[in-house]
Tab-separated table of C-alpha atoms in Angstrom:
chain	number	residue	atom	x	y	z
A	1	LEU	CA	-33.037	10.976	-31.428
A	2	ILE	CA	-35.880	13.137	-30.199
A	3	ALA	CA	-35.556	13.887	-26.486
A	4	ILE	CA	-38.582	14.905	-24.444
A	5	ASN	CA	-38.247	16.154	-20.879
A	6	PRO	CA	-40.285	13.679	-18.803
A	7	LYS	CA	-41.274	16.496	-16.400
A	8	ALA	CA	-42.802	18.569	-19.220
A	9	ASN	CA	-46.518	18.445	-19.844
A	10	ILE	CA	-46.096	16.647	-23.173
A	11	LYS	CA	-48.088	13.710	-24.463
A	12	ILE	CA	-46.791	11.659	-27.392
A	13	ILE	CA	-49.741	11.052	-29.721
A	14	LYS	CA	-48.013	9.168	-32.519
A	15	LYS	CA	-44.522	7.970	-33.482
A	16	TYR	CA	-43.351	7.712	-37.084
A	17	GLU	CA	-40.242	5.952	-38.368
A	18	ILE	CA	-40.455	7.309	-41.890
A	19	ILE	CA	-36.988	6.309	-43.139
A	20	PRO	CA	-35.353	3.962	-40.600
A	21	GLY	CA	-32.271	5.570	-39.095
A	22	ARG	CA	-32.690	8.699	-41.219
A	23	LEU	CA	-36.076	10.367	-40.620
A	24	LEU	CA	-38.203	10.099	-37.475
A	25	MET	CA	-41.189	12.126	-36.278
A	26	LEU	CA	-43.307	12.543	-33.175
A	27	LYS	CA	-46.774	14.033	-33.074
A	28	ILE	CA	-47.130	15.531	-29.602
A	29	LYS	CA	-49.593	17.499	-27.534
A	30	TRP	CA	-47.959	20.239	-25.474
A	31	SER	CA	-50.439	22.132	-23.332
A	32	ASP	CA	-53.089	22.995	-25.918
A	33	ILE	CA	-50.797	22.855	-28.968
A	34	THR	CA	-50.421	19.821	-31.237
A	35	MET	CA	-46.965	19.772	-32.789
A	36	HIS	CA	-44.972	17.582	-35.152
A	37	ILE	CA	-41.257	17.309	-34.387
A	38	ALA	CA	-39.060	15.536	-36.907
A	39	CYS	CA	-35.421	14.543	-36.608
A	40	LEU	CA	-33.326	13.725	-39.638
A	41	TYR	CA	-29.869	12.498	-40.417
A	42	SER	CA	-28.919	12.835	-44.071
A	43	LYS	CA	-26.047	10.900	-45.565
A	44	SER	CA	-22.845	12.872	-46.016
A	45	GLY	CA	-20.641	12.890	-49.071
A	46	GLY	CA	-20.557	14.234	-52.574
A	47	SER	CA	-21.041	11.083	-54.620
A	48	LYS	CA	-24.069	10.757	-56.901
A	49	GLU	CA	-25.483	8.126	-54.519
A	50	ASP	CA	-25.082	10.406	-51.481
A	51	ILE	CA	-26.721	13.330	-53.256
A	52	ALA	CA	-29.538	11.055	-54.459
A	53	GLU	CA	-30.181	9.863	-50.880
A	54	ARG	CA	-30.402	13.450	-49.588
A	55	THR	CA	-32.766	14.259	-52.460
A	56	GLU	CA	-34.894	11.236	-51.496
A	57	ILE	CA	-35.173	12.535	-47.907
A	58	HIS	CA	-36.221	15.975	-49.147
A	59	ASN	CA	-38.770	14.407	-51.515
A	60	THR	CA	-40.117	12.198	-48.717
A	61	ILE	CA	-40.677	15.250	-46.513
A	62	ASN	CA	-42.509	16.884	-49.419
A	63	THR	CA	-44.765	13.892	-50.076
A	64	HIS	CA	-45.183	11.772	-46.917
A	65	GLU	CA	-48.591	12.071	-45.246
A	66	ALA	CA	-46.988	12.691	-41.834
A	67	PHE	CA	-45.756	16.065	-43.122
A	68	GLY	CA	-49.183	17.194	-44.346
A	69	ALA	CA	-51.011	16.889	-47.622
A	70	PRO	CA	-49.470	18.450	-50.743
A	71	GLY	CA	-50.377	22.119	-50.769
A	72	LYS	CA	-51.486	21.970	-47.107
A	73	PRO	CA	-48.373	21.962	-44.916
A	74	LEU	CA	-48.453	21.374	-41.158
A	75	GLU	CA	-48.361	24.669	-39.288
A	76	ASN	CA	-46.831	23.320	-36.083
A	77	LEU	CA	-43.891	21.510	-37.659
A	78	ILE	CA	-40.248	21.563	-36.607
A	79	ILE	CA	-37.616	19.587	-38.524
A	80	GLY	CA	-34.144	19.471	-37.057
A	81	GLY	CA	-31.008	17.507	-37.520
A	82	ASP	CA	-27.938	16.919	-39.614
A	83	TRP	CA	-28.864	17.837	-43.192
A	84	ASN	CA	-25.267	17.231	-44.411
A	85	CYS	CA	-25.652	19.961	-46.992
A	86	VAL	CA	-25.665	23.733	-46.935
A	87	GLN	CA	-28.149	26.014	-48.587
A	88	TYR	CA	-26.183	29.234	-48.795
A	89	ALA	CA	-22.532	30.014	-49.437
A	90	ILE	CA	-22.434	31.949	-46.135
A	91	ASP	CA	-22.991	28.613	-44.361
A	92	LYS	CA	-19.513	27.356	-45.257
A	93	SER	CA	-16.010	28.754	-44.919
A	94	HIS	CA	-14.552	27.257	-48.104
A	95	THR	CA	-15.183	28.421	-51.648
A	96	SER	CA	-15.841	25.088	-53.335
A	97	ASP	CA	-19.357	24.022	-54.352
A	98	TYR	CA	-19.094	20.985	-52.071
A	99	GLY	CA	-22.152	20.776	-49.846
A	100	LEU	CA	-24.319	22.956	-52.086
A	101	GLN	CA	-25.449	20.054	-54.307
A	102	ASN	CA	-28.835	19.744	-52.579
A	103	SER	CA	-29.565	23.434	-52.080
A	104	PRO	CA	-32.285	23.566	-54.808
A	105	GLU	CA	-34.191	20.736	-53.105
A	106	PHE	CA	-33.693	22.461	-49.774
A	107	THR	CA	-35.169	25.721	-51.062
A	108	ASP	CA	-38.079	23.853	-52.656
A	109	LEU	CA	-38.734	22.077	-49.361
A	110	GLU	CA	-38.931	25.388	-47.531
A	111	ILE	CA	-41.329	26.838	-50.103
A	112	THR	CA	-43.676	23.848	-50.408
A	113	LYS	CA	-43.866	23.226	-46.642
A	114	GLY	CA	-43.846	26.881	-45.542
A	115	LEU	CA	-40.666	26.337	-43.545
A	116	VAL	CA	-38.077	28.860	-42.448
A	117	ASP	CA	-34.558	28.446	-41.144
A	118	TRP	CA	-35.110	30.323	-37.896
A	119	TRP	CA	-31.410	31.056	-37.373
A	120	ARG	CA	-30.799	32.329	-40.901
A	121	ASN	CA	-34.088	34.280	-40.785
A	122	LYS	CA	-33.079	36.062	-37.556
A	123	TRP	CA	-29.397	36.504	-38.385
A	124	PRO	CA	-29.157	36.584	-42.218
A	125	ASN	CA	-25.494	37.628	-42.326
A	126	SER	CA	-24.058	35.636	-39.408
A	127	ARG	CA	-21.419	32.997	-39.914
A	128	VAL	CA	-21.960	30.211	-37.410
A	129	TYR	CA	-20.738	26.724	-38.146
A	130	THR	CA	-21.722	23.372	-36.666
A	131	ARG	CA	-18.972	21.227	-38.144
A	132	GLU	CA	-15.237	21.629	-38.730
A	133	HIS	CA	-12.922	19.202	-40.452
A	134	GLU	CA	-9.430	19.161	-41.917
A	135	HIS	CA	-8.947	18.635	-45.636
A	136	GLN	CA	-5.444	18.757	-47.141
A	137	GLY	CA	-4.185	20.757	-44.161
A	138	VAL	CA	-6.967	23.354	-44.304
A	139	THR	CA	-9.806	23.629	-41.782
A	140	HIS	CA	-13.208	23.707	-43.446
A	141	SER	CA	-16.259	24.848	-41.501
A	142	SER	CA	-19.937	24.547	-42.391
A	143	ARG	CA	-23.427	24.805	-40.910
A	144	LEU	CA	-24.839	21.361	-41.671
A	145	ASP	CA	-27.103	21.115	-38.644
A	146	LYS	CA	-30.199	23.238	-38.494
A	147	PHE	CA	-33.804	23.483	-37.448
A	148	LEU	CA	-36.582	24.482	-39.785
A	149	ASN	CA	-39.989	25.439	-38.489
A	150	HIS	CA	-43.245	26.373	-40.134
A	151	GLN	CA	-43.418	30.146	-40.520
A	152	ALA	CA	-46.600	30.250	-38.379
A	153	MET	CA	-44.429	29.217	-35.398
A	154	ASN	CA	-42.164	32.268	-35.585
A	155	GLY	CA	-44.189	33.946	-32.823
A	156	ILE	CA	-43.863	30.898	-30.557
A	157	ILE	CA	-40.086	30.495	-30.839
A	158	ASP	CA	-38.353	33.290	-29.006
A	159	LYS	CA	-34.811	32.008	-28.539
A	160	ILE	CA	-32.327	29.775	-30.296
A	161	THR	CA	-28.676	29.370	-29.398
A	162	HIS	CA	-25.549	27.798	-30.842
A	163	GLU	CA	-23.886	25.359	-28.447
A	164	LYS	CA	-20.364	24.052	-28.870
A	165	SER	CA	-19.966	20.290	-28.868
A	166	LEU	CA	-18.343	18.900	-25.760
A	167	GLY	CA	-16.810	15.974	-27.622
A	168	GLU	CA	-19.925	13.816	-27.763
A	169	SER	CA	-20.363	14.588	-31.450
A	170	ASP	CA	-18.425	15.745	-34.470
A	171	HIS	CA	-21.009	18.570	-34.795
A	172	ASP	CA	-22.044	21.504	-32.614
A	173	THR	CA	-25.768	22.122	-32.026
């Protein structure tokens, strides 16, 4: 889901359904800026199949023409959604390796596309979680939901907040 305020001065130039139900993108014109906004939903779980599907999404972002040519990333790119993996140990409350299986692909994605995790970049030592669940009587928390933007956009983005879910989702935003 990519929501656009109908009162905003935004024109949708192109819609992409890159991986049906998993990876969508809009190319928009906002004032004088052309931007690409992608929304993803990676499969959860720790099975080999689940990890392979998350790897496929990362590889698709690295190679699909909508995300820019190899070696020439899009400068006005934002990718947000439920990644269903964590990149850093600080992004989870538990000590197991669960959730870290795709962190090498995640780091590679950031490097090859020039992306930064705006939240982690601004607050490198903060512990903010977007999902909590019970496992064997213990509450586990993790930051599975995040937005990445091209580093050239750091001057455009001036605020990001963490909002608690009001019951409409099993994740905060």
